[in-house]
Short mmCIF file of C-alpha atoms in Angstrom, two decimals:
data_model
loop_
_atom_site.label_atom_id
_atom_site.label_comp_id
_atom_site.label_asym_id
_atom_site.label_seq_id
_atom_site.Cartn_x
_atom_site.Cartn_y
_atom_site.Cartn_z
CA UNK A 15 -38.82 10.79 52.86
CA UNK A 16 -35.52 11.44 50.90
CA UNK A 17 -36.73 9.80 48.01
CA UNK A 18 -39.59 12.19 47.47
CA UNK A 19 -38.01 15.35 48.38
CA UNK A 20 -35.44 13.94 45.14
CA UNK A 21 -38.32 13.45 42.92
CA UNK A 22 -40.13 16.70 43.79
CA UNK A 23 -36.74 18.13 43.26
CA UNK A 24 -36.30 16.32 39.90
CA UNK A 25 -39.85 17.13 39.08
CA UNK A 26 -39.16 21.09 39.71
CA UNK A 27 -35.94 20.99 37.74
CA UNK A 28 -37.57 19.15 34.77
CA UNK A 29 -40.32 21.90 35.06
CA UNK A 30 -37.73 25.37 35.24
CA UNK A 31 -35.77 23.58 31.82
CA UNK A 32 -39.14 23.55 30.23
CA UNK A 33 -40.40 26.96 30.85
CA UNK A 34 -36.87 27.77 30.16
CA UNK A 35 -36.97 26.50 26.57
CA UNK A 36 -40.54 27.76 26.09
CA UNK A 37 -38.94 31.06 26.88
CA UNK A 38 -36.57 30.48 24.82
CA UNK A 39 -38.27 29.85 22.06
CA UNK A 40 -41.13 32.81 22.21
CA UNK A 41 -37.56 35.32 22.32
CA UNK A 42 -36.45 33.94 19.32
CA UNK A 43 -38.92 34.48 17.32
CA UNK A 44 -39.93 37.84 18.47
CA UNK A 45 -36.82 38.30 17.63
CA UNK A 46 -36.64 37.40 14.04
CA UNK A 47 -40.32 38.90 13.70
CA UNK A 48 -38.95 42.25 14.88
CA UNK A 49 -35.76 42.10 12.54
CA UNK A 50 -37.85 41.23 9.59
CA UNK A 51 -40.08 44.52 10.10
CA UNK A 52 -36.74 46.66 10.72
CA UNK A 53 -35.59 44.66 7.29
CA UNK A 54 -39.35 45.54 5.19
CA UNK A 55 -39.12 49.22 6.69
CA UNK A 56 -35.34 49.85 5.74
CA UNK A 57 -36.46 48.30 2.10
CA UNK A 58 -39.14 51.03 1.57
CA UNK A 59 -41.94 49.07 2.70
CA UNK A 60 -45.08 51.00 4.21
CA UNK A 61 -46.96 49.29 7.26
CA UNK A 62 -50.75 49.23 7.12
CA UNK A 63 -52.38 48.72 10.35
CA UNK A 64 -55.50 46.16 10.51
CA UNK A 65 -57.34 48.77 13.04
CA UNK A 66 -61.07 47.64 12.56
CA UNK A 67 -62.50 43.71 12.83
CA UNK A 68 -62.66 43.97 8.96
CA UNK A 69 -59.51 44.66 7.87
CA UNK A 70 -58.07 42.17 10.40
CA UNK A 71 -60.22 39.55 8.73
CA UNK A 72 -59.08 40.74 5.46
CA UNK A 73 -55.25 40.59 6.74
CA UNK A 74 -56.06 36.77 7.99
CA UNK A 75 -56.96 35.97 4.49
CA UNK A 76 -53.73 36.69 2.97
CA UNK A 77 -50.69 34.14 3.33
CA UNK A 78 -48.93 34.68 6.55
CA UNK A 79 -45.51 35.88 7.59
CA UNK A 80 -44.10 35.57 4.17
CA UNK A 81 -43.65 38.24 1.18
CA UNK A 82 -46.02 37.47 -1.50
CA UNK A 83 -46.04 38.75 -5.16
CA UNK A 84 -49.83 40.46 -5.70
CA UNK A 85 -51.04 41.82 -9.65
CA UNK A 86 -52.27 45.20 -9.22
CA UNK A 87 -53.35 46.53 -12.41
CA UNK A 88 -50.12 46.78 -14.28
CA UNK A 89 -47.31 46.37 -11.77
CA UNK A 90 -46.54 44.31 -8.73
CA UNK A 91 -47.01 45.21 -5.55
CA UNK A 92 -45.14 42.70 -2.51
CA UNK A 93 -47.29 42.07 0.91
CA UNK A 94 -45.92 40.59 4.31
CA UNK A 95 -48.94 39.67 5.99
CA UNK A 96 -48.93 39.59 10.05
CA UNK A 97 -52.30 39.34 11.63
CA UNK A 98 -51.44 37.48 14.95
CA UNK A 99 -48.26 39.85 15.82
CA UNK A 100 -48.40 43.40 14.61
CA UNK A 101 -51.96 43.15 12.97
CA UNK A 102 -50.82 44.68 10.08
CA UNK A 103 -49.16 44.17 6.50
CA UNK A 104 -46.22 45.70 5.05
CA UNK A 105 -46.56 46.47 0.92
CA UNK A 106 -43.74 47.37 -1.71
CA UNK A 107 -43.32 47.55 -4.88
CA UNK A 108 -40.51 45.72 -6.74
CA UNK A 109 -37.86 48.21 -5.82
CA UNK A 110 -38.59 47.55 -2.01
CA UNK A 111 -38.51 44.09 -2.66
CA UNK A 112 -34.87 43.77 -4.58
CA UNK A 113 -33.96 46.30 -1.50
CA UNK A 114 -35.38 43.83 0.80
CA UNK A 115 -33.64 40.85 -0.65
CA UNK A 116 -30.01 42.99 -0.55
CA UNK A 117 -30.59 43.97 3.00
CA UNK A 118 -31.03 40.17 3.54
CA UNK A 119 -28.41 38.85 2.14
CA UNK A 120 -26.20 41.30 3.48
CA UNK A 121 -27.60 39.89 7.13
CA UNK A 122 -27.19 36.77 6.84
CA UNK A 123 -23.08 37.19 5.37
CA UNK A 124 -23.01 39.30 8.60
CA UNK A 125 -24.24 37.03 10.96
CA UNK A 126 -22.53 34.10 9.00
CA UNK A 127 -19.51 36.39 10.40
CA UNK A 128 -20.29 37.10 13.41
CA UNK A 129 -20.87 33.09 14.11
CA UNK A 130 -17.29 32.14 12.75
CA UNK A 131 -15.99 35.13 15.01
CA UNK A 132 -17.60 33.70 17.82
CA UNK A 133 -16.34 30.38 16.92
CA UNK A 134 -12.79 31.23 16.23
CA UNK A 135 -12.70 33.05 19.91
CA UNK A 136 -14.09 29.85 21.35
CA UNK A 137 -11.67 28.06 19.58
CA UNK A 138 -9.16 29.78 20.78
CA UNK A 139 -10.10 30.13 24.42
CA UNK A 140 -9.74 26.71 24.21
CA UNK A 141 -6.73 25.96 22.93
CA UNK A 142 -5.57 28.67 25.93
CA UNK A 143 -7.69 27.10 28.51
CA UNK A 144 -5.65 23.13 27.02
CA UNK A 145 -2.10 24.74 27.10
CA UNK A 146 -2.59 26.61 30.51
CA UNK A 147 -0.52 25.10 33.15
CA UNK A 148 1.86 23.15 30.64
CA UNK A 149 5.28 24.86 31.65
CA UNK A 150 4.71 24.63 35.47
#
């Protein structure tokens, strides 16, 4: 009788850490999806909307969830294709797109500092938390 209600328990446990990570993961990257359409919006990109069953399969055509270079007529013209998300495609021109990759690599130095912040307070939480209690 114990032994089951331990594997049942065991079972359950093993089941919550799995949705947990599932969870987990889906927040993520809704997360990064969402910060890439703030970054293609602050960069001058304009959102197009698949709204009809033909421009969706149109927008599954294109490469997905990456900015790709397209020839139109004379200049260049950037798409960021999204048809299982948004359903839609952000476009710029080459302007938006050197804005784009500034705005990036200004995030990433930012949250390159934000990570060693958070590090160095851990760090030195811990080297409180180790010295605590040494002079009593």
């Amino acid at each position: 009788m114990q032994k089951n209600i331990s594997q049942k328990t065991s079972m359950s446990m093993f089941a919550l850490i799995v949705t947990l990570s599932i969870i987990a993961c889906a927040t993520t990257r809704d997360s990064k999806r969402v910060d890439m359409e703030k970054l293609l919006r602050a960069s001058g990109f304009k959102m197009g909307v698949a709204d009809t069953a033909e421009k969706l399969a149109e927008l599954k055509k294109l490469p997905q969830r990456e900015i790709v270079p397209h020839e139109d007529g004379d200049k260049i013209v950037y798409i960021y294709a999204d048809a299982e998300n948004c359903k839609c495609a952000y476009a710029g021109d080459e302007e938006a797109y050197e804005k784009y990759q500034k705005l990036t690599h200004a995030k990433q130095l930012a949250d390159e500092d934000r990570r060693d912040a958070v590090r160095n307070k851990q760090q030195q939480m811990d080297s409180q938390d180790s010295s605590f209690g040494r002079d009593w």
